[in-house]
Coordinates of N, CA and C in Angstrom, one line a residue:
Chain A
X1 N 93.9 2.0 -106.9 CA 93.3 0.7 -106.8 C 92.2 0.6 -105.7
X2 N 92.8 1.1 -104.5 CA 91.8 1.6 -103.6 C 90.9 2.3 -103.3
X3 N 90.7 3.5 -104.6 CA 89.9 4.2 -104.4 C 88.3 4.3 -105.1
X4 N 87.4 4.6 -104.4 CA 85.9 4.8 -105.0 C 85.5 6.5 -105.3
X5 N 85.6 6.2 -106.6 CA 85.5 8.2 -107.0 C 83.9 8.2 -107.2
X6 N 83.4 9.2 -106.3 CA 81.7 9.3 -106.6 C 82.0 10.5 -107.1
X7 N 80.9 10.5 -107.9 CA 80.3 11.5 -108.8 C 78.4 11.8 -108.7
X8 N 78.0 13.0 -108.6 CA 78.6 14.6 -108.4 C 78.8 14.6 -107.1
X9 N 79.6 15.4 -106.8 CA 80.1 16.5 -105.4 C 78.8 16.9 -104.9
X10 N 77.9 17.6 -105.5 CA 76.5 18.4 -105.6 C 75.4 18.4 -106.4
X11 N 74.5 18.3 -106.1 CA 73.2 17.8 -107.3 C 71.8 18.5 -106.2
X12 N 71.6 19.2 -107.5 CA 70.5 19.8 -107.0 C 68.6 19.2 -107.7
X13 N 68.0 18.6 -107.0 CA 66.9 18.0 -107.9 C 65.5 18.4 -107.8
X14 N 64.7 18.2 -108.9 CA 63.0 19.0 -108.4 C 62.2 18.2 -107.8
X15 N 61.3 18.6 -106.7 CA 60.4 17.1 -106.3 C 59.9 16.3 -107.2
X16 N 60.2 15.3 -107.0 CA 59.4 14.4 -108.3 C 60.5 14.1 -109.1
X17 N 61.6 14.0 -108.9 CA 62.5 14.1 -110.2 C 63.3 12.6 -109.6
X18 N 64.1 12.8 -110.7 CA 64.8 11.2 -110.0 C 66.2 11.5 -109.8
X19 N 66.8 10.9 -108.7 CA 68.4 11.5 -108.6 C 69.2 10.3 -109.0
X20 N 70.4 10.9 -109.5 CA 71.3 9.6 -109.6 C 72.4 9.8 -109.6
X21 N 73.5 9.2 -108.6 CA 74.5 9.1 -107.6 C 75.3 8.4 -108.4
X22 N 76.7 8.5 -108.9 CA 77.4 7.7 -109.5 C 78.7 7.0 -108.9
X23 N 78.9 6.3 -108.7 CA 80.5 5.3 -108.3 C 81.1 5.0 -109.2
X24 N 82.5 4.3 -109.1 CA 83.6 3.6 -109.4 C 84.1 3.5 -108.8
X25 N 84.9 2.4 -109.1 CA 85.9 1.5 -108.6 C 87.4 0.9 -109.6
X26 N 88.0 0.6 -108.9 CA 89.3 0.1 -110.1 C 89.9 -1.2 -109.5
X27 N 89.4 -1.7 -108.0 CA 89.8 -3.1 -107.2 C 88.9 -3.9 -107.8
X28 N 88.9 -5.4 -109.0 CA 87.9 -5.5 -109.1 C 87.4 -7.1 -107.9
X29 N 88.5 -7.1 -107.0 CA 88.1 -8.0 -105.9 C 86.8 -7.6 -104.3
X30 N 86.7 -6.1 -105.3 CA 85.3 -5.6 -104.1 C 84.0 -6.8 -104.2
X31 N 83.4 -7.1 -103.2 CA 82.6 -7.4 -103.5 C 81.2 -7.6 -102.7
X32 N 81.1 -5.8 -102.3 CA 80.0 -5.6 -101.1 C 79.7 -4.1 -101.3
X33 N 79.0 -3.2 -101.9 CA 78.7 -2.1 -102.5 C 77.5 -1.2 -101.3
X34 N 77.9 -0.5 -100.3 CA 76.8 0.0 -99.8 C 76.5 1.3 -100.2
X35 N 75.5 2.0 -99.8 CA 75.3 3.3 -100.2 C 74.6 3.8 -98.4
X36 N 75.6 5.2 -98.1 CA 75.0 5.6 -96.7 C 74.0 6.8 -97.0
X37 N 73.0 7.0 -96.0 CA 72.8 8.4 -96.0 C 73.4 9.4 -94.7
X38 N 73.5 10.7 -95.2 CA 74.0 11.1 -93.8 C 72.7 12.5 -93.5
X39 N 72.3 13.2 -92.5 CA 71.6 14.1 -92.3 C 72.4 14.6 -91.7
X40 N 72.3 16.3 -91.6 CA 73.0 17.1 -90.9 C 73.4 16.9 -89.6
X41 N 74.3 17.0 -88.7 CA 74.3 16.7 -87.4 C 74.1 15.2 -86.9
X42 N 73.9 14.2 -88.0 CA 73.9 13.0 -87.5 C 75.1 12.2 -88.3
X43 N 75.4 10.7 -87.7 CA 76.3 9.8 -88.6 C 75.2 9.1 -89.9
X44 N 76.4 8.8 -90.8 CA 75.8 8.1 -91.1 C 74.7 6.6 -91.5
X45 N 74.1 6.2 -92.4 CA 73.0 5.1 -92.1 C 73.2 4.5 -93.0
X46 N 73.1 3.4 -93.0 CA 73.3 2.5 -93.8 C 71.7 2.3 -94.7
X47 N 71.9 2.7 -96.3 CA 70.6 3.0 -97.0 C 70.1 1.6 -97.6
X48 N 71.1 1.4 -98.3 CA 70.8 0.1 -99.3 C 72.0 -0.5 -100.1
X49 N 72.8 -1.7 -99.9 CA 73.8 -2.6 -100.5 C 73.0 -4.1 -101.5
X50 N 74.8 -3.6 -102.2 CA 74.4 -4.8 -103.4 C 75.5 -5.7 -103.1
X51 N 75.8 -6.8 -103.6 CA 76.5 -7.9 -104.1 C 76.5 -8.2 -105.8
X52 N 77.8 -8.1 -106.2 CA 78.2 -8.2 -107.6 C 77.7 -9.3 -108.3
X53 N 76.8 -10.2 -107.7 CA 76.2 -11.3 -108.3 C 74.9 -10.7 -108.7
X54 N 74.3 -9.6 -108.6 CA 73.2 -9.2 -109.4 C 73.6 -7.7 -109.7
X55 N 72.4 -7.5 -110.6 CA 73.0 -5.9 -111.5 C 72.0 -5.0 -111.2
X56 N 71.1 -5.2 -109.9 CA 69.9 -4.2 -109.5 C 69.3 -4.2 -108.1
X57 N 69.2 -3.8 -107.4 CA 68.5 -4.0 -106.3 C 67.7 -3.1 -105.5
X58 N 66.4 -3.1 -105.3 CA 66.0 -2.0 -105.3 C 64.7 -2.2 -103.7
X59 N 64.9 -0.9 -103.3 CA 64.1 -0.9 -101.8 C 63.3 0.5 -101.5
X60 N 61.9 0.2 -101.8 CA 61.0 1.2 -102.4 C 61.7 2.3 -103.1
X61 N 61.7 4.0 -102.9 CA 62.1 4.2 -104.0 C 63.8 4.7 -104.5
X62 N 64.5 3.7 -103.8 CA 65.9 3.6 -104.1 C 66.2 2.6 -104.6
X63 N 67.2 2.7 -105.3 CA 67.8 1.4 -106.1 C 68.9 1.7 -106.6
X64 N 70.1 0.5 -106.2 CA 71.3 0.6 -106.6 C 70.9 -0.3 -108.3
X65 N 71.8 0.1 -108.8 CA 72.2 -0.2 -110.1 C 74.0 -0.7 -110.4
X66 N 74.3 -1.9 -111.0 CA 75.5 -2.5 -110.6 C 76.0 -2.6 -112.4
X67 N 77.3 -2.3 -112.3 CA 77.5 -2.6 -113.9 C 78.9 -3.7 -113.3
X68 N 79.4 -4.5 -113.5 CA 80.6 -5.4 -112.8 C 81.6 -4.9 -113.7
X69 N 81.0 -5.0 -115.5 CA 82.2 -4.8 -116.6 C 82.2 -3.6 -116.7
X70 N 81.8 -2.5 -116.2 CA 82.3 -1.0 -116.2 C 83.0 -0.5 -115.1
X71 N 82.8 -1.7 -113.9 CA 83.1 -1.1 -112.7 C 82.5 0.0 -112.1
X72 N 81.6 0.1 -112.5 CA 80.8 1.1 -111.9 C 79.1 0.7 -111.3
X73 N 78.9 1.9 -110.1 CA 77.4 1.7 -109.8 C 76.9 2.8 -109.1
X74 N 75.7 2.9 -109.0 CA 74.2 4.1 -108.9 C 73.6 4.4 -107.9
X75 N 73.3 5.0 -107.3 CA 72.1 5.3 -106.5 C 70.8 6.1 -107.4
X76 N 70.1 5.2 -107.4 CA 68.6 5.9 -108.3 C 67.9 6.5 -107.1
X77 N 66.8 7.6 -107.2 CA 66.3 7.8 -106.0 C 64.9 8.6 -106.6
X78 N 63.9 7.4 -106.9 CA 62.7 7.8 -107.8 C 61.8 8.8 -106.9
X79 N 60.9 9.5 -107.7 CA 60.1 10.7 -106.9 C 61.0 11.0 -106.0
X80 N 62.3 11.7 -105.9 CA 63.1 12.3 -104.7 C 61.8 13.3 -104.1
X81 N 62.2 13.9 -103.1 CA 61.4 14.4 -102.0 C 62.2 15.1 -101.3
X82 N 62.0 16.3 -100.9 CA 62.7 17.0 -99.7 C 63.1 16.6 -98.6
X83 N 62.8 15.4 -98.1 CA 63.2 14.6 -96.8 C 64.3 13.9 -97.7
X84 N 64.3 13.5 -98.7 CA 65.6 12.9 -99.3 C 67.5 13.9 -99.4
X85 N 66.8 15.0 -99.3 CA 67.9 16.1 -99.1 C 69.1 15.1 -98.1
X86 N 69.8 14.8 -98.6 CA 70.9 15.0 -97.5 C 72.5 14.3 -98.4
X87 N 73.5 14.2 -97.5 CA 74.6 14.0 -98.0 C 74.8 12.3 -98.3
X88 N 75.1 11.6 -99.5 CA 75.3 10.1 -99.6 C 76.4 10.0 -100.2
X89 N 76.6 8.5 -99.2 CA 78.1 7.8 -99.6 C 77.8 6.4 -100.1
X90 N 78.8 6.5 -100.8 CA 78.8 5.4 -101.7 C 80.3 4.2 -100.8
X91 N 80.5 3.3 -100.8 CA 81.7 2.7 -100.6 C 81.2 1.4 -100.7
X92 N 82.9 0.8 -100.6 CA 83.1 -0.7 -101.1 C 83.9 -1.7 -99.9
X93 N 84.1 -3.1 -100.3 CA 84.8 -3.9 -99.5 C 85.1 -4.9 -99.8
X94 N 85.9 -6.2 -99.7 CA 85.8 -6.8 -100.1 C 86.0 -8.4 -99.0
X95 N 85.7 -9.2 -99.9 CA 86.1 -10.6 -98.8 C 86.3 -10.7 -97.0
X96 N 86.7 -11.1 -96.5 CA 86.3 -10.6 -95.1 C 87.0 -9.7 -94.5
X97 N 88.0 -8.9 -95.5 CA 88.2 -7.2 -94.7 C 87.0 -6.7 -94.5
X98 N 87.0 -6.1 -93.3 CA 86.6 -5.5 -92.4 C 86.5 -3.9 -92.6
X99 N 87.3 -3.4 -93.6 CA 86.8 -2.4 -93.7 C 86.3 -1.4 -95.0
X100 N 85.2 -0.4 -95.2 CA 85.2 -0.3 -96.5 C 85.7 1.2 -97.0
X101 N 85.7 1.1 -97.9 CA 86.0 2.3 -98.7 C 84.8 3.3 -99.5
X102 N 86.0 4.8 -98.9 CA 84.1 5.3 -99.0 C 84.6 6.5 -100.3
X103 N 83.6 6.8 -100.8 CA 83.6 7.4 -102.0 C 83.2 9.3 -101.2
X104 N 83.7 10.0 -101.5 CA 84.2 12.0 -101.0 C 82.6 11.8 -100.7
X105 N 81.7 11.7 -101.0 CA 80.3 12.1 -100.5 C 79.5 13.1 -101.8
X106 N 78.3 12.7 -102.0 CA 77.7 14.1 -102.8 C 76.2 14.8 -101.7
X107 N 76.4 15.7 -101.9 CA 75.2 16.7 -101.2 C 73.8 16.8 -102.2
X108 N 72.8 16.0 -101.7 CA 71.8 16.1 -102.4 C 70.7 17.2 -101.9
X109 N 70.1 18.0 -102.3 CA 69.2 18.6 -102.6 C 67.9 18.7 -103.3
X110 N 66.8 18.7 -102.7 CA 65.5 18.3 -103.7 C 64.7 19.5 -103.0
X111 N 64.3 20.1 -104.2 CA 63.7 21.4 -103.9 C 62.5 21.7 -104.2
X112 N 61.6 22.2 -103.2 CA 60.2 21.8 -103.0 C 59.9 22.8 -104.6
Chain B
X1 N 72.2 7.7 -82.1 CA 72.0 6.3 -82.2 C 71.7 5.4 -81.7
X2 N 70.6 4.9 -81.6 CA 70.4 3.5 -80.8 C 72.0 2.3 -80.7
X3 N 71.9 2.6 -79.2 CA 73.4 1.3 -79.0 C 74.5 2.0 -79.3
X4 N 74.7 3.3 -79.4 CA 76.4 3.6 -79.5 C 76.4 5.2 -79.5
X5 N 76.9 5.7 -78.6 CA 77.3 6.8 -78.1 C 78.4 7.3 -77.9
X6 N 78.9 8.8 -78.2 CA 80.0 9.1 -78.3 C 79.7 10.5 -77.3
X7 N 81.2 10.5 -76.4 CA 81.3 11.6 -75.6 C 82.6 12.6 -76.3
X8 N 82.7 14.0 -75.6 CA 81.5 14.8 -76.0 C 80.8 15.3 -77.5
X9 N 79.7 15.7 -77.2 CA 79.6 15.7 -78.7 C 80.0 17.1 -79.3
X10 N 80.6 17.9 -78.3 CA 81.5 19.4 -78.9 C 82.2 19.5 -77.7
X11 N 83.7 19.6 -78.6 CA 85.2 20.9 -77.9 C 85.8 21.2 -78.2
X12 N 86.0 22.1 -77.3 CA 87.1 23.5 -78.0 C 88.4 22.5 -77.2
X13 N 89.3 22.7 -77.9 CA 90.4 22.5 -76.9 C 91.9 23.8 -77.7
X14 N 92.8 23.8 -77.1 CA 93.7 24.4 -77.4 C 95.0 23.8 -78.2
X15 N 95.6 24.1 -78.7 CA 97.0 23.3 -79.7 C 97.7 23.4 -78.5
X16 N 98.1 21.5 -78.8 CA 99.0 21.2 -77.9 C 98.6 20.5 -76.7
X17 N 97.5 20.5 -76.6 CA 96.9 19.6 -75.1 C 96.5 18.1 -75.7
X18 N 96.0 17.5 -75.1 CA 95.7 16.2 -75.3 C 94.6 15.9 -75.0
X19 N 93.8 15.4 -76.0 CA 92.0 15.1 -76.0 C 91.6 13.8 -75.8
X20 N 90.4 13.5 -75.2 CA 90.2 11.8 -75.4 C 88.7 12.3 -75.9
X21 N 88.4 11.6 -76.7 CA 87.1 10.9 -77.2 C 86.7 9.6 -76.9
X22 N 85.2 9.5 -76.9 CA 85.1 8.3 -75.6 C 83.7 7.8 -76.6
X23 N 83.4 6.4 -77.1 CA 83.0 6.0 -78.0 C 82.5 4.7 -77.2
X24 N 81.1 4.7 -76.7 CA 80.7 3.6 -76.0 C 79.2 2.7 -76.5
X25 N 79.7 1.9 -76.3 CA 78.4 0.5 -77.2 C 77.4 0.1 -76.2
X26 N 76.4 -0.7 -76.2 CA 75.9 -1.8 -76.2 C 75.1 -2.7 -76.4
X27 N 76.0 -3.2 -78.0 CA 76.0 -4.1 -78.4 C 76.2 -5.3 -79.0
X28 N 77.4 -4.7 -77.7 CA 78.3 -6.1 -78.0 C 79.2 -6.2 -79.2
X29 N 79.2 -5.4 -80.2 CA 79.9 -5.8 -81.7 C 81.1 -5.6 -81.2
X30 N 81.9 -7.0 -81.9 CA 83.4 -6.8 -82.1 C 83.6 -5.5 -82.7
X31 N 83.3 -4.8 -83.6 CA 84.6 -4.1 -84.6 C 84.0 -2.7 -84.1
X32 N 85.1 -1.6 -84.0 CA 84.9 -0.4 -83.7 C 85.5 0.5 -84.7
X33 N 85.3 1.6 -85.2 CA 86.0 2.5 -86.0 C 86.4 4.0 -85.8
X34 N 87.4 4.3 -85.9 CA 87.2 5.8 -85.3 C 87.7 6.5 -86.7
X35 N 86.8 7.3 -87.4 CA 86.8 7.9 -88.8 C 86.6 9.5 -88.5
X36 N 87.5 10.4 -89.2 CA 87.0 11.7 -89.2 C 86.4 12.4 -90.4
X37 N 85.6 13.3 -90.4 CA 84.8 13.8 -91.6 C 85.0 15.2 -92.0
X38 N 85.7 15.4 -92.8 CA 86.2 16.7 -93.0 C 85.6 17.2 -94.8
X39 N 85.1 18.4 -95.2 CA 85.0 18.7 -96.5 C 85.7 18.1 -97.3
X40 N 84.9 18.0 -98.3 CA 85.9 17.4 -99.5 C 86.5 16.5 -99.7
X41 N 87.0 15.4 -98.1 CA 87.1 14.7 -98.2 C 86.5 13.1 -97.3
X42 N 85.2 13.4 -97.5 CA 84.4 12.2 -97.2 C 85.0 11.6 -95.7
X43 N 84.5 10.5 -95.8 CA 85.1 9.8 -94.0 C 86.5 9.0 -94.3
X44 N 87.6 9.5 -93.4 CA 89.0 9.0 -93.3 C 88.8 7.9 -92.2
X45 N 89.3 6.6 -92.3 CA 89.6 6.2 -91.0 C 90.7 6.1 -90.2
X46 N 90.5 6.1 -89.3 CA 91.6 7.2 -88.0 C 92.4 5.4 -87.8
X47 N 91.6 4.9 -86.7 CA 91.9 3.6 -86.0 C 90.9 2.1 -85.9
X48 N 91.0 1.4 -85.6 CA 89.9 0.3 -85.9 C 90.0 -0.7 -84.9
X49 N 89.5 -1.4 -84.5 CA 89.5 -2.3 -83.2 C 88.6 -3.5 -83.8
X50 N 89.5 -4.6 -83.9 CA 88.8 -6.1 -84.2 C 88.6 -6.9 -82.6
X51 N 88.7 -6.8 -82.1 CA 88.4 -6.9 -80.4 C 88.7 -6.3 -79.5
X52 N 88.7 -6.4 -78.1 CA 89.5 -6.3 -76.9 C 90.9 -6.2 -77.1
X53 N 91.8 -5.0 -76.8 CA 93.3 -4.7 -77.2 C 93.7 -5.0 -78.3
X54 N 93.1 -5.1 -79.8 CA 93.1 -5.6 -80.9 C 92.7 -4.5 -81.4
X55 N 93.6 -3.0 -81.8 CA 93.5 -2.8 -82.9 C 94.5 -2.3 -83.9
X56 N 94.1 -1.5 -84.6 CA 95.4 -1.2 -86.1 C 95.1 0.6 -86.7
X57 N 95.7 0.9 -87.2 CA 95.8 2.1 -87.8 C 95.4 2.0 -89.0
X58 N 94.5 2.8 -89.5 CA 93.6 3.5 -90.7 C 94.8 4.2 -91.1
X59 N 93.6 5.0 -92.4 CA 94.6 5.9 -93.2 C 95.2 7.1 -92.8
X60 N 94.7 7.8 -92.1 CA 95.1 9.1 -91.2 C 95.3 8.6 -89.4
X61 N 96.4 8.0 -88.9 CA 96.7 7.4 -87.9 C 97.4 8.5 -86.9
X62 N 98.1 9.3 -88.2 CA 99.3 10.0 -87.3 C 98.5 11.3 -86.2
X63 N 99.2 11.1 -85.6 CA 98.6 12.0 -84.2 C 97.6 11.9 -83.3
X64 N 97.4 10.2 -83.4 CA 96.1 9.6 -83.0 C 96.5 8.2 -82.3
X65 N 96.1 8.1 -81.2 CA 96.2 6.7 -80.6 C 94.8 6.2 -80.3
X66 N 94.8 5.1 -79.6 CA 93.7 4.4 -79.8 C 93.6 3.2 -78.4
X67 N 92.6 3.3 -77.8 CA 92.6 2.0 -77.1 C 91.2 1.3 -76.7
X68 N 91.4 0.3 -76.8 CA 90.2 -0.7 -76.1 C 90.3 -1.5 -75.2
X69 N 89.9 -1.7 -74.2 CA 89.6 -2.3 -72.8 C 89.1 -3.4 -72.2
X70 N 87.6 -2.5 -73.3 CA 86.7 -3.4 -72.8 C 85.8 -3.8 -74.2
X71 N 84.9 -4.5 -74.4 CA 84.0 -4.5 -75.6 C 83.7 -3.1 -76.1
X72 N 82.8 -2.8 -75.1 CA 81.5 -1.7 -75.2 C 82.9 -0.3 -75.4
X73 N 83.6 0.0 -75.1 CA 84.5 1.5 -75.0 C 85.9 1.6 -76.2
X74 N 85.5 2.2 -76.7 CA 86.9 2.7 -77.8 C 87.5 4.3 -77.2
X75 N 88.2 4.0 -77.2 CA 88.9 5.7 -76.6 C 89.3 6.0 -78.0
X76 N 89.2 7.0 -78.6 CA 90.5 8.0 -79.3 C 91.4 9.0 -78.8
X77 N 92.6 9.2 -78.5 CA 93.3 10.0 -78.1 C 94.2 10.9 -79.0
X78 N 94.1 12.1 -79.1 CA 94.6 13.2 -79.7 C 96.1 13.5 -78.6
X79 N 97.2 12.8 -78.9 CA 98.3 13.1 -78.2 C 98.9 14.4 -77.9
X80 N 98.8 15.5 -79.0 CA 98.5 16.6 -78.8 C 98.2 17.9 -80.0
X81 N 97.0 18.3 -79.3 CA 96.4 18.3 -80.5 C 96.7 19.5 -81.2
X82 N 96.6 19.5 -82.6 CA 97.1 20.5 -83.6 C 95.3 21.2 -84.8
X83 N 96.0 22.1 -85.3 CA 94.8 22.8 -85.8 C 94.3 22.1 -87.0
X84 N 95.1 21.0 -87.6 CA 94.5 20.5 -88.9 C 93.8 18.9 -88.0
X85 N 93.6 18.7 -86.8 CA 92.5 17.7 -86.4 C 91.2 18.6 -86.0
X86 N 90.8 19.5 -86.4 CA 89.7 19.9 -86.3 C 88.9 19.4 -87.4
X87 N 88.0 19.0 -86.7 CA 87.4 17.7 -87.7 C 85.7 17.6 -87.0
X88 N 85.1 16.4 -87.4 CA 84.1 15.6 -86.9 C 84.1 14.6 -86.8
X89 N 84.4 13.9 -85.4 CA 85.1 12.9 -85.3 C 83.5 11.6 -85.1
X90 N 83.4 10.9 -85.8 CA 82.4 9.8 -85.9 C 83.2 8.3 -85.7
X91 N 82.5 7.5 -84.6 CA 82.5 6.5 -83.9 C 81.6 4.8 -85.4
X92 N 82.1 4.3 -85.4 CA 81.0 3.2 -85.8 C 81.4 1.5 -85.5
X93 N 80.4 0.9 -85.5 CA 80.2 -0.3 -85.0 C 80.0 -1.4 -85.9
X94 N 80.0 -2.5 -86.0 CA 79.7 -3.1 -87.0 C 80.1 -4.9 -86.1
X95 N 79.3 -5.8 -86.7 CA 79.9 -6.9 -85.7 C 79.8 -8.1 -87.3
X96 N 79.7 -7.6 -88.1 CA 79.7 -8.9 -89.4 C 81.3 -8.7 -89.9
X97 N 81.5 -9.8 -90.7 CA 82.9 -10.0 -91.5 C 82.5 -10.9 -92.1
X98 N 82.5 -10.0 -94.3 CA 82.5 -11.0 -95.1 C 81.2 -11.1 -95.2
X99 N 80.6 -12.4 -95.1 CA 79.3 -12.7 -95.8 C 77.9 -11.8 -95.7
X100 N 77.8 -11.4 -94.7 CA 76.4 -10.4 -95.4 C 76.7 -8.9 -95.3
X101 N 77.9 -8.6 -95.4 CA 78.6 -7.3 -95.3 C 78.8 -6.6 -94.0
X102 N 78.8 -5.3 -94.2 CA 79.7 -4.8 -93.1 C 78.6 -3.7 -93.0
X103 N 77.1 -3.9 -91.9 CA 76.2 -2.8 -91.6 C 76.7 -1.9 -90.7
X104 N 77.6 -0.7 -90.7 CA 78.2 -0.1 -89.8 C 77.1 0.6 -89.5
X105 N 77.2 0.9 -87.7 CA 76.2 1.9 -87.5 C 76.9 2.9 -87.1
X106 N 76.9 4.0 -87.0 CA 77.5 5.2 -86.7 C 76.7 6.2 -85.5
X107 N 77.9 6.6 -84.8 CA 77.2 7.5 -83.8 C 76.9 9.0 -84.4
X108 N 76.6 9.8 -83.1 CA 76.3 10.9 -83.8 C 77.1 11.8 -84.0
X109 N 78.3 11.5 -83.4 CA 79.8 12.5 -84.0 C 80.2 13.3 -83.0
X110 N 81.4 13.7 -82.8 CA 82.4 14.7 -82.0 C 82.7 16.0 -82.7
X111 N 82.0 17.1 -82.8 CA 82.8 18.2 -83.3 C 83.8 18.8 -82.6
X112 N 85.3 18.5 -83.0 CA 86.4 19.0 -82.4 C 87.0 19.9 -82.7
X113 N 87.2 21.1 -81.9 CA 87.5 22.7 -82.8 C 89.2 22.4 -82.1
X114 N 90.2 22.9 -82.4 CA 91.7 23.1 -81.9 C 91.7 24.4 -82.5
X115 N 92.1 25.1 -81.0 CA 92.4 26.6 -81.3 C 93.7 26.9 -80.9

């Protein structure tokens, strides 16, 4: 009930290509969806969050994508880039807990 | 990270001694988190602090204490430490609850080796 299964583990992408990050969920009382990035050697950052009252949100060329009746959502990541390389987390939360739930991480790669 | 710092950022220590990690702000945020990051399994949270001597146990608690003092300082303490906490131990901050979510900022991490 607690848990956020991201999908892939690993994804390898061509410059120019679009990547896409997948979530789930099974709590359907989440209702705060962020997506982190992490770089090697650093914590992670907070990229770009949604709210289950819309089904897209997008901040130049990333965009979450929200399905509420699949329980599921996306990280799009148009023209990826080799600075886009790095590890992202997906997690969730709900109401004013305080804390969220993070989905294992996948390792992105974009290969010049 | 701008506003939150973690000491040190690598040790060796030995099985069986006792570690502190030292996790300092300023920015005032209520909420602290002490999370480890290990392969395969994404970020665990260790301990968590809703104020001043306010806090609680995460999902991986055991072998881990926790204290706060003051705002700005989270300690983690490794009571004594064993070879499956070798980890990367990451600090984060956050001062919202509930309505515009939870922007955690994250330091830059503790690599902790136990030999």
């Amino acid at each position: 009930q607690q848990q956020v299964k991201q999908s892939p583990q690993s994804l390898i992408v061509q410059k120019g290509g679009i990547s896409i990050i997948n979530c789930a969920y099974e709590n359907t009382a989440f209702d705060y969806f962020p997506w982190y990035q992490q770089f090697p050697g650093k914590g992670p950052a907070l990229l770009i969050a949604i709210r289950p009252d819309v089904s897209e949100k997008k901040e130049g060329r990333f965009t979450i994508s929200f399905n509420k009746s699949a329980k599921q959502f996306s990280l799009h990541i148009m023209d990826s880039q080799p600075g886009d390389s790095a590890t992202y987390f997906c997690a969730a939360s709900w109401g004013s807990n305080y804390q969220l739930i993070w989905g294992a991480g996948t390792k992105l790669i974009i290969k010049p | 990270d701008a506003g939150i710092t973690q000491s040190p950022r690598h040790k060796v220590t030995e099985t069986g001694t006792p570690v502190t990690l030292r996790c300092h702000q300023t920015e005032n945020h209520r909420y602290m988190y002490w999370y480890r990051q290990d392969p395969g399994h994404g970020l665990r949270l260790i301990h968590y602090s809703y104020g001043v001597k306010d806090t609680d146990k995460g999902e991986v608690s055991d072998g881990y204490s926790v204290s706060r003092s003051k705002t700005e300082d989270f300690l983690l303490t490794l009571e004594s430490a064993t070879s499956s906490q070798t980890s990367v131990y990451f600090c984060a901050i956050s001062n919202k609850s509930g309505g515009e979510g939870y922007g955690y900022t994250f330091g830059s991490g503790t690599r902790l080796t136990v030999v």
